[in-house]
Amino acid sequence: MRPEALNPLFVETEALEGVGPKLRKPLEKLGLSRVRDIIFHLPERFVTRRAIADLDAGSEGEQIIVALTPIEHRSSSGRGPYRVLAQDEAGNVCSLTYFGRASFSAKKLLPVGEKRWVAGRLDRYGDILQIVHPDHVVEDGGDTLGRLSEPVYRLSEGLTQPKVAGLVEQALARLPEMPEWIERAQLAKEGWPDWADALRAAHKSEDAGPRDRLAYDELLANSLALMLVRADNRARKGQPLRGDGSYRGKLQLPFPLTGAQTRSIAEIEGDLQQEAPMLRLLQGDVGAGKTVVALEAMLIAVEAGAQAAMLAPTEILARQHYETLRTMAAPTGAQVALLTGRDKGRARESILMGLMDGSIQIVVGTHAIFQDTVNYRNLGLVVIDEQHRFGVAQRLMLASKGRRTPHTLAMTATPIPRTLTLAQYGEMDVSRLDEMPPGRQAIDTRVVAQERLPDVVEAVGRHVASGQQAYWVCPMVRDNETDDIAAAEARYASLHERFGEDVVLVHGQLKPEMKDAAMERFASGAAKLLVATTVIEVGVDVPASTLMVIEQAERFGLAQLHQLRGRVGRGSEKSTCLLLRGSTMSETARERLALMRETQDGFLLAEEDLRLRGGGELLGTRQSGDTPFRVATLEQITRLLPLAHDDARLLMERDGGLSGPRGEAARMLLYLFDRDWGVQMLRGG
Ligand code: ADP
Ligand code: MG
């Protein structure tokens, strides 16, 4: 149970003044559903503004405060912005520009003829000055705005800086008294403030100390939780699985295994024979051949009289794995089934029966395979594909499925930098597929300007005409998923005009049946061109597809581009990847695309990704989904994790049951960062 002291932090945001159903949505979009989330929503950066008498005194790109009088409101037809033209004392005109729903507030805030103080970034649009989405518009007191260094928070549509700052202030006023979980000596050595002070400071200034302390807290919580899992796992009883080779011997693989595959299988085989449940990560770049390793592992379980279950993160992937595994396993006689959330009625009943009586030996599916209603006769091995898509909590839920704890094999293609491996998988043993199957050709990667889109379409046309297939990836760039899907649909529509029934579309909001139908037409070769949002990032395997176009490639991170590109170059045919880029690109984006052209080594790209981003903005950038952390940036992880890791180990050695005073404090910490699954590990003693 969560310690009571934490309750004020775990109430929903609606407990804060001014948050109603309307504000809830934009907050949730940022992952902010509880007061605790608000306090950890740290500023992305800080601005200091300069008050200027008139626009002539400001320079482009500068954060300014200026008194302006609106002279005209101009709404545009269609999707264009809403503009309020306003004049300064000297008669210079500037456009205050609003996109989307933000224009509603502009109408109220900026009545024509009434002077207002406006704070924001001065830019130029064509030959007029403009401020896009001013941060503040106030009637008086504008001159005081300039004295402060002001936090800038990440926003979503419907939120403003002052609104978020107000919520943060309310949330900070509710901070409960917390015991200290960091060693006193450590605090003193680093000169870090206590928890509450660190939080207040992190919202007020750029000082590194407070932020480091909070990041360290999170890393400590993570390391500690992973160590608790590990300790718990060591104490559990599993069932030793010893295969006699009777099923594996009948496999007729169309290729010899690589050395790395053989080695990984041997490592897994060794683990499975132990009574302590296996907790192993199989890490291998895209296309390294993880699936067949999983199959061999599952067949060992079957030979030993147990069942194996394979969990996939998406429906598409589950189906694809099912087809692959069923085909490969056919000569062995092992019974393979597919179970997803979509199976209903009779079909579902019969699969459930088969799992209960043991006639189904291998099941592949989405998390439906671990619902309460699903019972196994003897589940011995759980394989989790694309592990990074699942949290540790889910992993543990699976582990509780068998009478005895099943062995776990987690697989990931994410080439995680070494520093992150420790953070993310610290509790697991690791096997690496560091060798690609032979005969793979390098993917010819080129960066192409967006203006050359017509040429690209023609190139795709020639490619398809020659009988080959292609992917066309539309980015998820805006905060707004609906807009992205609209963009993908528009692209599909235009390509459909050119390619007719040869092109299919897949995105996250399509009805499942339609998604399947599209994927099936593409996988079977009936459709030649697959237009998709990044849903295809994970695991899709259609070796005959040898061309990939990625639109607005500059908006993707290196790791993601690498994952996407990994969908081609899977067969022995030469593959090509065209990275379309817009006309404005940051230096970092330019470097990223150059790296993509130069190398295909996932580990190298991951390290470079870390470097490029670590050296970026002062406070570091956080992209959700990158790491399992909400506070710690990549740079902080690299720097502080080893420290936190050692500290956690020391604490475990002294007080593995977390029962002393510092242990009690550490329990609080685990809850604070949603690592309470670590605490649950303590129940057994
Ligand atoms: P990933 O590691 O990305 O999951 P897959 O398991 O999907 O990779 O394998 C990628 C492709 O490589 C598949 O088409 C698979 O059949 C093929 N493959 C796997 N192992 C080998 C091998 N040893 N030799 C040749 N091809 C292989
Ligand atoms: Mg895979």
XYZ file of C-alpha atoms and ligand atoms in Angstrom:
713
model
C 0.000 0.000 0.000
C 1.143 3.489 -0.864
C 2.326 5.408 2.221
C -0.364 7.877 3.307
C 2.025 10.785 3.300
C 2.050 10.551 -0.489
C -1.700 10.821 -0.924
C -1.798 14.569 -1.615
C 0.534 13.978 -4.546
C -1.466 11.176 -6.039
C -4.840 12.916 -6.293
C -5.962 13.751 -9.806
C -5.189 17.113 -11.347
C -8.858 18.034 -11.057
C -8.227 18.556 -7.367
C -6.326 21.692 -8.350
C -8.191 24.931 -8.712
C -9.119 25.734 -12.265
C -8.815 22.199 -13.615
C -12.070 20.857 -14.938
C -12.977 18.321 -17.585
C -11.876 20.788 -20.263
C -8.333 21.181 -19.043
C -7.944 17.547 -18.176
C -7.478 16.463 -21.744
C -4.593 18.710 -22.723
C -2.938 17.858 -19.420
C -3.270 14.152 -20.051
C -1.775 14.616 -23.464
C 1.369 15.678 -21.647
C 1.117 12.689 -19.349
C -0.082 14.848 -16.474
C -2.937 13.160 -14.682
C -1.975 13.541 -11.046
C -0.565 16.296 -8.907
C 2.666 14.315 -8.735
C 2.992 14.542 -12.519
C 2.607 18.304 -12.373
C 5.403 18.765 -9.864
C 7.721 16.730 -12.077
C 6.744 18.627 -15.205
C 9.950 20.621 -15.120
C 10.527 23.649 -17.335
C 12.169 22.940 -20.652
C 14.102 26.161 -20.391
C 13.953 29.656 -18.960
C 13.600 32.976 -20.698
C 14.563 36.420 -19.640
C 12.668 39.043 -21.554
C 13.589 42.595 -22.371
C 10.995 45.324 -22.240
C 11.344 47.551 -25.286
C 9.748 50.917 -26.014
C 8.947 50.053 -29.604
C 9.537 47.244 -32.089
C 12.535 48.985 -33.665
C 14.455 48.318 -30.470
C 13.941 44.561 -30.647
C 15.872 42.133 -32.774
C 14.631 39.060 -34.548
C 14.465 35.976 -32.402
C 14.567 38.007 -29.204
C 12.196 37.512 -26.271
C 10.567 40.874 -25.776
C 7.840 42.708 -23.946
C 6.237 45.555 -25.766
C 3.098 47.658 -25.518
C 0.880 47.190 -28.577
C -2.549 48.353 -29.631
C -4.551 45.962 -31.836
C -5.854 47.593 -35.005
C -7.417 44.722 -36.898
C -8.372 41.043 -36.534
C -7.926 38.862 -39.588
C -9.184 35.331 -39.653
C -8.126 33.330 -42.653
C -10.224 30.949 -44.597
C -9.225 27.315 -44.347
C -6.318 26.171 -42.224
C -4.330 29.389 -42.131
C -3.586 31.209 -38.892
C -5.593 33.900 -37.140
C -3.781 37.232 -37.150
C -4.197 40.261 -34.957
C -2.432 43.269 -36.442
C -1.185 45.583 -33.716
C 0.720 48.834 -33.592
C 3.421 50.087 -31.223
C 3.884 53.675 -30.024
C 6.052 54.501 -33.013
C 3.465 53.199 -35.449
C 5.270 49.955 -36.410
C 2.882 47.123 -37.185
C 3.311 43.579 -35.981
C 1.177 40.477 -36.427
C 0.184 38.491 -33.358
C -0.345 35.107 -34.908
C -2.446 32.250 -33.579
C -2.941 28.765 -34.925
C -5.855 26.424 -34.272
C -7.996 26.842 -31.231
C -5.641 29.379 -29.695
C -7.394 31.984 -31.844
C -10.436 31.874 -29.554
C -8.466 33.393 -26.727
C -6.922 35.971 -29.070
C -10.358 37.402 -29.787
C -10.962 38.040 -26.116
C -7.477 39.105 -25.122
C -6.826 41.678 -27.797
C -9.758 44.040 -28.322
C -9.175 46.534 -31.119
C -8.050 49.937 -29.924
C -7.013 48.910 -26.416
C -3.391 48.894 -25.374
C -1.919 45.615 -24.094
C 1.480 44.413 -22.942
C 2.547 41.517 -25.089
C 5.418 39.153 -24.271
C 6.857 36.648 -26.728
C 9.466 35.952 -29.325
C 9.839 38.542 -32.042
C 10.068 36.955 -35.477
C 9.710 37.937 -39.051
C 7.230 36.453 -41.481
C 7.942 37.536 -45.021
C 8.330 41.276 -44.629
C 6.266 41.781 -41.505
C 7.177 41.338 -37.872
C 5.254 38.807 -35.918
C 4.915 37.132 -32.552
C 3.495 33.627 -32.753
C 1.371 32.609 -29.766
C 2.470 35.347 -27.337
C 3.299 33.923 -23.914
C 1.583 36.760 -22.097
C -0.972 39.388 -22.948
C -1.803 41.621 -19.990
C -3.499 44.943 -19.420
C -1.103 46.373 -16.885
C 2.042 45.475 -15.068
C 3.674 44.434 -18.289
C 6.860 46.280 -17.441
C 7.458 43.951 -14.479
C 7.363 40.879 -16.714
C 10.875 41.576 -17.821
C 12.633 41.282 -14.516
C 12.185 37.599 -13.998
C 13.750 34.610 -15.518
C 10.613 32.783 -16.474
C 10.112 29.037 -16.842
C 8.980 27.732 -20.203
C 6.993 24.512 -19.986
C 6.174 21.995 -22.624
C 2.565 22.620 -23.652
C -0.172 20.929 -25.564
C -3.025 22.550 -27.404
C -5.359 24.244 -24.953
C -2.676 25.132 -22.400
C -0.750 28.349 -21.909
C 2.441 29.114 -20.010
C 0.692 31.076 -17.235
C -1.876 28.309 -16.842
C 0.751 25.623 -16.366
C 2.831 27.856 -14.113
C -0.264 28.405 -11.963
C -0.896 24.688 -11.631
C 2.726 24.050 -10.758
C 2.518 26.688 -8.060
C -0.578 25.098 -6.562
C 0.981 21.651 -6.714
C 4.186 22.810 -5.068
C 2.141 24.271 -2.221
C 0.953 20.746 -1.458
C 4.331 19.083 -1.113
C 4.242 16.757 1.868
C 7.045 16.354 4.354
C 9.386 13.623 3.095
C 12.096 11.661 4.811
C 15.518 11.823 3.120
C 16.415 8.807 1.017
C 19.782 10.021 -0.162
C 22.778 9.355 2.052
C 23.540 12.533 4.037
C 27.199 12.403 3.099
C 26.273 12.202 -0.559
C 23.940 15.210 -0.296
C 26.606 17.240 1.405
C 29.264 16.250 -1.077
C 27.154 17.276 -4.061
C 25.716 20.298 -2.294
C 22.203 19.181 -3.166
C 19.120 20.621 -1.449
C 16.497 18.395 0.143
C 13.693 17.067 -2.006
C 11.086 19.782 -1.583
C 13.593 22.596 -1.990
C 15.030 20.917 -5.047
C 11.597 20.813 -6.651
C 10.827 24.428 -5.897
C 14.211 25.503 -7.198
C 13.974 23.429 -10.362
C 10.819 25.304 -11.351
C 12.384 28.666 -10.620
C 15.890 28.652 -12.029
C 18.341 26.919 -14.285
C 20.611 25.854 -11.440
C 21.924 22.392 -12.187
C 22.098 21.182 -8.569
C 18.395 20.862 -7.831
C 17.691 19.252 -11.172
C 20.523 16.800 -10.694
C 19.148 15.835 -7.328
C 15.743 15.088 -8.791
C 17.234 13.117 -11.652
C 19.364 11.208 -9.202
C 16.252 10.401 -7.148
C 14.626 8.908 -10.182
C 17.688 6.906 -11.169
C 18.074 5.662 -7.628
C 14.436 4.550 -7.575
C 14.913 2.748 -10.845
C 18.112 0.964 -9.864
C 16.667 -0.027 -6.544
C 13.487 -1.414 -8.052
C 15.413 -3.433 -10.610
C 17.640 -4.857 -7.878
C 14.608 -5.830 -5.861
C 13.196 -7.654 -8.858
C 16.454 -9.422 -9.363
C 16.661 -10.447 -5.716
C 13.089 -11.636 -5.764
C 13.677 -13.623 -8.904
C 16.673 -15.328 -7.399
C 14.545 -16.472 -4.503
C 11.760 -17.870 -6.667
C 11.285 -21.389 -7.813
C 10.772 -22.053 -11.462
C 10.782 -25.316 -13.321
C 13.953 -26.546 -14.926
C 13.281 -27.155 -18.640
C 15.526 -29.730 -20.246
C 14.908 -30.379 -23.944
C 15.839 -33.641 -25.653
C 16.081 -32.106 -29.118
C 13.144 -34.138 -30.415
C 11.278 -31.082 -31.755
C 14.251 -28.934 -32.672
C 15.718 -31.819 -34.616
C 12.816 -31.732 -37.032
C 13.145 -28.053 -37.923
C 13.964 -27.398 -41.561
C 15.286 -23.868 -41.523
C 16.075 -22.422 -44.952
C 19.365 -21.035 -43.630
C 22.140 -22.025 -41.240
C 22.113 -20.134 -37.944
C 24.692 -17.430 -37.429
C 27.339 -17.879 -34.755
C 25.624 -15.256 -32.631
C 22.298 -17.045 -32.898
C 23.842 -20.376 -31.930
C 25.597 -18.804 -28.980
C 22.450 -17.049 -27.760
C 20.441 -20.246 -28.001
C 23.076 -22.056 -25.956
C 22.946 -19.345 -23.305
C 19.187 -19.593 -23.139
C 19.301 -23.378 -23.023
C 21.663 -23.161 -20.058
C 19.328 -20.807 -18.194
C 16.257 -22.893 -18.853
C 17.833 -25.880 -17.132
C 18.102 -23.968 -13.882
C 15.499 -23.945 -11.203
C 15.737 -20.166 -10.801
C 13.623 -18.600 -13.527
C 15.535 -17.171 -16.449
C 15.485 -13.392 -16.818
C 17.312 -12.794 -20.059
C 17.345 -10.041 -22.628
C 18.084 -10.884 -26.230
C 19.405 -7.760 -27.823
C 19.915 -7.683 -31.555
C 19.741 -5.020 -34.187
C 16.810 -4.984 -36.571
C 17.037 -7.921 -38.920
C 19.553 -9.797 -36.790
C 17.206 -12.782 -36.582
C 15.707 -12.822 -33.104
C 12.547 -14.668 -34.064
C 14.245 -17.946 -34.839
C 16.138 -17.787 -31.546
C 12.792 -17.370 -29.791
C 11.423 -20.349 -31.689
C 14.287 -22.586 -30.597
C 13.800 -21.474 -27.005
C 10.094 -22.204 -27.165
C 10.709 -25.620 -28.641
C 12.986 -26.457 -25.725
C 10.050 -25.689 -23.432
C 7.791 -27.878 -25.547
C 10.302 -30.741 -25.491
C 10.331 -30.468 -21.706
C 6.560 -30.868 -21.622
C 5.760 -27.231 -20.928
C 4.036 -24.476 -22.900
C 5.501 -21.256 -24.269
C 3.804 -17.910 -24.870
C 5.040 -15.083 -27.029
C 3.831 -11.555 -26.402
C 3.909 -8.972 -29.185
C 3.247 -5.245 -28.755
C 0.852 -4.868 -31.649
C -1.824 -6.885 -33.364
C 0.003 -6.620 -36.684
C 3.159 -8.025 -35.212
C 1.362 -10.799 -33.353
C -0.209 -11.985 -36.591
C 3.041 -11.837 -38.443
C 4.862 -13.809 -35.768
C 2.091 -16.340 -35.722
C 2.401 -16.922 -39.465
C 6.192 -17.156 -39.285
C 6.308 -19.452 -36.284
C 3.513 -21.700 -37.490
C 5.239 -22.173 -40.828
C 8.671 -22.766 -39.324
C 7.353 -25.067 -36.609
C 5.143 -27.099 -38.950
C 7.643 -29.939 -39.521
C 8.096 -30.379 -35.771
C 4.418 -31.008 -35.108
C 4.281 -28.415 -32.320
C 0.825 -26.855 -32.049
C 0.894 -23.070 -32.471
C -2.075 -20.752 -31.866
C -2.824 -17.043 -32.108
C -4.805 -15.196 -29.446
C -5.569 -11.500 -29.595
C -8.143 -9.222 -28.006
C -10.165 -9.517 -31.133
C -10.841 -13.221 -30.934
C -14.326 -13.711 -29.555
C -16.875 -16.437 -29.048
C -16.281 -19.968 -30.256
C -12.819 -19.450 -31.717
C -11.629 -17.907 -28.489
C -13.194 -20.629 -26.359
C -11.449 -23.329 -28.290
C -8.064 -21.630 -27.911
C -8.651 -21.200 -24.193
C -9.494 -24.892 -23.945
C -6.352 -25.814 -25.815
C -4.216 -23.747 -23.478
C -5.867 -25.264 -20.450
C -5.553 -28.878 -21.565
C -2.076 -28.370 -23.017
C -2.922 -29.327 -26.589
C -1.725 -25.891 -27.677
C 1.987 -25.776 -26.979
C 2.933 -22.370 -28.290
C 0.676 -19.323 -28.226
C 1.412 -15.983 -29.831
C -0.596 -12.873 -29.097
C -1.053 -9.430 -27.670
C -1.536 -8.944 -23.945
C -4.828 -10.818 -24.312
C -2.761 -13.939 -23.686
C -2.279 -12.924 -20.075
C -5.776 -11.918 -19.081
C -7.243 -13.460 -15.982
C -9.541 -15.685 -18.002
C -6.610 -17.332 -19.751
C -5.289 -20.390 -17.944
C -2.346 -22.498 -18.957
C -1.785 -26.121 -18.183
C 1.890 -25.577 -17.662
C 3.374 -22.307 -18.837
C 7.139 -22.678 -18.767
C 8.475 -19.851 -20.919
C 7.333 -16.348 -21.754
C 8.914 -14.539 -24.683
C 8.347 -10.805 -24.920
C 9.068 -9.299 -28.301
C 10.055 -5.667 -28.668
C 10.429 -5.549 -24.950
C 10.916 -1.784 -24.814
C 7.237 -1.366 -25.535
C 6.313 -2.952 -22.253
C 6.939 -1.797 -18.744
C 8.532 -3.869 -16.066
C 5.175 -4.016 -14.316
C 3.672 -5.876 -17.257
C 6.619 -8.196 -17.362
C 6.014 -9.069 -13.732
C 2.337 -9.658 -14.269
C 3.260 -12.264 -16.821
C 5.649 -13.868 -14.416
C 2.789 -14.469 -12.013
C 0.843 -16.506 -14.576
C 2.290 -19.925 -14.013
C 1.990 -22.016 -10.870
C 5.715 -21.777 -10.805
C 7.352 -18.658 -12.180
C 7.945 -19.125 -15.899
C 11.269 -18.349 -17.501
C 11.353 -15.014 -19.311
C 13.105 -14.143 -22.541
C 12.751 -10.487 -23.494
C 13.792 -9.367 -26.955
C 14.593 -5.908 -28.153
C 15.864 -4.382 -31.351
C 16.429 -1.049 -29.717
C 20.153 -0.631 -29.806
C 20.312 0.912 -26.395
C 23.529 2.676 -25.509
C 25.444 0.846 -22.824
C 24.621 3.433 -20.174
C 20.950 2.909 -20.760
C 21.117 -0.853 -20.793
C 22.016 -0.728 -17.164
C 19.136 1.616 -16.394
C 16.548 -0.234 -18.348
C 17.500 -3.833 -18.012
C 19.774 -3.782 -15.001
C 18.048 -6.827 -13.595
C 18.542 -9.058 -16.624
C 21.243 -11.143 -18.190
C 21.976 -10.144 -21.746
C 22.608 -12.135 -24.921
C 23.685 -10.142 -27.948
C 23.101 -10.920 -31.596
C 26.069 -8.931 -32.760
C 26.327 -10.582 -36.136
C 24.012 -10.150 -39.095
C 22.874 -13.073 -41.230
C 25.179 -13.325 -44.243
C 24.358 -11.912 -47.645
C 22.778 -8.704 -46.449
C 23.608 -5.744 -48.613
C 24.096 -2.252 -47.293
C 21.027 -0.079 -47.656
C 21.660 2.736 -50.088
C 20.536 5.746 -48.052
C 20.018 9.145 -49.615
C 18.810 12.486 -48.377
C 16.452 14.193 -50.790
C 14.881 17.659 -50.605
C 11.109 17.662 -50.170
C 10.753 19.795 -53.329
C 11.807 16.780 -55.309
C 8.711 14.892 -54.237
C 7.516 14.435 -57.840
C 10.846 12.749 -58.716
C 10.507 10.529 -55.675
C 7.014 9.484 -56.718
C 8.391 8.669 -60.168
C 11.196 6.616 -58.622
C 8.634 4.708 -56.578
C 6.686 4.206 -59.780
C 9.694 2.638 -61.539
C 10.428 0.506 -58.501
C 6.887 -0.828 -58.364
C 6.782 -1.322 -62.121
C 9.828 -3.580 -61.821
C 7.775 -5.807 -59.532
C 9.259 -4.736 -56.195
C 7.535 -3.315 -53.136
C 7.997 -0.147 -51.096
C 7.109 1.560 -47.817
C 6.124 5.185 -47.553
C 6.346 6.557 -44.015
C 4.485 9.677 -42.954
C 5.693 11.167 -39.700
C 3.925 11.608 -36.401
C 5.090 15.122 -35.825
C 2.452 17.301 -34.335
C 1.046 16.941 -30.856
C -2.127 16.078 -32.526
C -2.463 12.499 -33.679
C -5.565 13.297 -35.700
C -3.634 15.822 -37.775
C -0.902 13.320 -38.449
C -3.355 10.759 -39.587
C -4.995 13.359 -41.764
C -1.583 13.997 -43.335
C -1.053 10.283 -43.937
C -4.512 10.006 -45.432
C -3.869 12.931 -47.729
C -0.612 11.377 -48.908
C -2.361 8.079 -49.417
C -5.068 9.794 -51.452
C -2.536 11.423 -53.764
C -0.524 8.227 -54.171
C -3.731 6.318 -54.734
C -4.461 8.559 -57.713
C -1.138 7.571 -59.178
C -0.943 3.894 -58.148
C -4.553 2.848 -57.732
C -5.128 -0.445 -55.940
C -1.385 -1.031 -55.684
C -1.245 1.186 -52.619
C -2.619 0.502 -49.126
C -2.758 2.589 -45.962
C -2.098 1.605 -42.353
C -2.331 3.818 -39.277
C -3.203 3.556 -35.614
C -6.813 4.619 -35.881
C -7.901 2.284 -38.626
C -10.387 -0.413 -37.722
C -8.466 -3.590 -36.876
C -10.007 -5.556 -39.736
C -9.002 -2.876 -42.212
C -5.501 -2.749 -40.825
C -5.175 -6.515 -41.162
C -6.583 -6.517 -44.632
C -4.124 -3.829 -45.725
C -1.155 -5.571 -44.099
C -2.152 -8.859 -45.608
C -2.441 -7.428 -49.101
C 1.004 -5.932 -48.708
C 2.674 -8.983 -47.150
C 1.256 -11.257 -49.832
C 2.562 -8.957 -52.549
C -0.906 -8.075 -53.847
C -0.294 -4.450 -52.898
C 3.010 -2.867 -53.863
C 3.133 0.272 -51.792
C 2.381 0.591 -48.083
C 1.695 4.092 -46.802
C 1.932 4.180 -43.031
C 2.493 6.299 -39.993
C 5.256 5.085 -37.701
C 3.170 2.052 -36.708
C 5.443 0.009 -38.937
C 8.442 0.993 -36.885
C 8.275 -2.166 -34.892
C 9.128 -5.525 -36.319
C 7.238 -5.718 -39.583
C 9.000 -8.204 -41.849
C 8.293 -8.164 -45.577
C 11.657 -9.024 -47.140
C 10.413 -8.316 -50.682
C 9.954 -4.661 -49.814
C 13.191 -2.967 -50.790
C 12.460 0.740 -50.944
C 11.557 3.044 -48.106
C 10.582 6.677 -48.314
C 10.518 8.624 -45.051
C 8.881 12.023 -45.174
C 10.172 14.858 -43.009
C 12.988 12.647 -41.885
C 14.598 15.569 -40.073
C 11.881 15.334 -37.444
C 12.814 11.842 -36.355
C 15.483 10.859 -33.882
C 18.358 8.701 -35.085
C 17.219 5.619 -33.246
C 13.781 5.849 -34.754
C 15.093 6.392 -38.267
C 17.254 3.345 -37.816
C 14.294 1.260 -36.690
C 12.255 2.434 -39.642
C 15.007 1.817 -42.143
C 15.428 -1.661 -40.699
C 12.172 -2.631 -42.433
C 14.117 -2.823 -45.695
C 17.361 -4.613 -46.466
C 15.959 -7.843 -45.065
C 16.364 -10.018 -48.115
C 19.288 -10.488 -50.453
C 18.050 -7.776 -52.846
C 19.660 -4.357 -52.805
C 17.560 -1.889 -50.808
C 17.199 1.870 -50.868
C 16.065 4.376 -48.275
C 15.107 7.913 -49.267
C 15.078 10.439 -46.456
C 12.975 13.418 -47.483
C 13.887 16.605 -45.714
C 12.229 19.993 -45.400
C 13.965 23.245 -46.274
C 14.683 24.379 -42.723
C 16.823 22.078 -40.660
C 18.713 22.509 -37.443
C 22.413 21.708 -37.367
C 21.655 18.612 -35.300
C 19.082 17.398 -37.786
C 21.595 17.841 -40.586
C 24.144 15.817 -38.663
C 21.618 13.100 -37.925
C 20.725 12.626 -41.556
C 24.396 12.602 -42.529
C 25.039 9.850 -40.001
C 22.160 7.834 -41.370
C 23.789 7.988 -44.754
C 27.133 6.885 -43.417
C 26.371 3.980 -41.172
C 23.992 1.169 -40.505
C 25.422 0.157 -37.186
C 22.604 0.455 -34.688
C 24.842 0.682 -31.662
C 26.942 3.413 -33.167
C 23.792 5.331 -34.112
C 22.421 4.963 -30.607
C 25.591 6.327 -29.059
C 25.653 9.205 -31.530
C 22.016 9.917 -30.819
C 22.889 10.250 -27.181
C 25.807 12.525 -27.956
C 23.870 14.760 -30.311
C 21.039 15.199 -27.906
C 23.145 15.391 -24.787
C 25.011 18.321 -26.234
C 21.824 20.043 -27.293
C 19.820 22.378 -25.173
C 21.003 23.502 -21.829
C 18.495 21.510 -19.879
C 18.541 18.610 -22.255
C 15.641 17.488 -24.344
C 13.355 14.748 -23.325
C 11.400 12.827 -25.853
C 8.760 10.669 -24.363
C 9.304 6.999 -24.907
C 13.046 7.378 -25.226
C 13.877 6.223 -21.770
C 11.823 4.994 -18.859
C 12.408 8.304 -17.092
C 10.299 11.381 -16.618
C 12.840 13.663 -15.002
C 16.325 12.466 -15.875
C 17.658 13.561 -19.253
C 19.978 11.386 -21.304
C 22.916 13.490 -20.241
C 22.000 13.109 -16.582
C 21.510 9.395 -17.000
C 24.981 9.055 -18.428
C 26.529 11.109 -15.684
C 24.524 10.139 -12.618
C 23.407 6.585 -13.179
C 26.643 4.881 -12.132
C 26.473 6.815 -8.870
C 22.831 5.964 -8.234
C 23.474 2.354 -9.133
C 26.260 2.010 -6.587
C 24.204 3.761 -3.971
C 21.290 1.407 -4.565
C 23.568 -1.608 -4.271
C 24.947 -0.340 -0.989
C 21.469 0.162 0.381
C 20.469 -3.340 -0.720
C 23.483 -4.817 1.008
C 22.765 -3.046 4.266
C 19.010 -3.281 4.291
C 17.684 -5.540 1.548
C 14.255 -5.583 3.148
C 14.079 -1.775 3.210
C 12.969 -1.862 6.816
C 15.384 0.607 8.462
C 14.694 4.355 8.440
C 16.511 4.929 5.187
C 14.844 1.862 3.739
C 11.450 3.299 4.675
C 12.355 6.518 2.931
C 13.457 4.544 -0.111
C 10.039 2.900 -0.237
C 8.487 6.354 -0.504
C 10.842 7.090 -3.331
C 9.790 3.962 -5.191
C 6.145 5.010 -5.046
C 6.947 8.535 -6.039
C 8.424 7.333 -9.316
C 5.951 4.544 -9.973
C 8.485 1.898 -9.137
C 6.187 0.369 -6.550
C 6.487 -2.944 -8.355
C 9.844 -2.945 -6.640
C 8.110 -2.675 -3.265
C 5.809 -5.551 -4.133
C 8.851 -7.723 -4.525
C 9.395 -7.308 -0.817
C 6.170 -8.973 0.219
C 7.545 -12.454 -0.001
C 10.267 -11.448 2.452
P 14.614 -9.325 -35.965
O 15.843 -9.615 -35.167
O 14.563 -7.929 -36.439
O 13.358 -9.762 -35.247
P 13.849 -11.398 -37.788
O 13.822 -12.491 -36.812
O 12.555 -10.831 -38.235
O 14.764 -10.222 -37.269
O 14.719 -11.871 -39.038
C 14.925 -11.028 -40.147
C 15.007 -11.838 -41.403
O 16.220 -12.576 -41.428
C 13.891 -12.844 -41.521
O 13.399 -12.814 -42.820
C 14.571 -14.167 -41.183
O 13.978 -15.252 -41.820
C 15.982 -13.952 -41.685
N 17.021 -14.740 -40.971
C 17.080 -14.984 -39.642
N 18.176 -15.696 -39.328
C 18.862 -15.886 -40.476
C 20.080 -16.560 -40.820
N 20.826 -17.167 -39.907
N 20.454 -16.546 -42.107
C 19.716 -15.934 -43.054
N 18.547 -15.299 -42.802
C 18.117 -15.263 -41.531
Mg 11.525 -9.030 -34.656
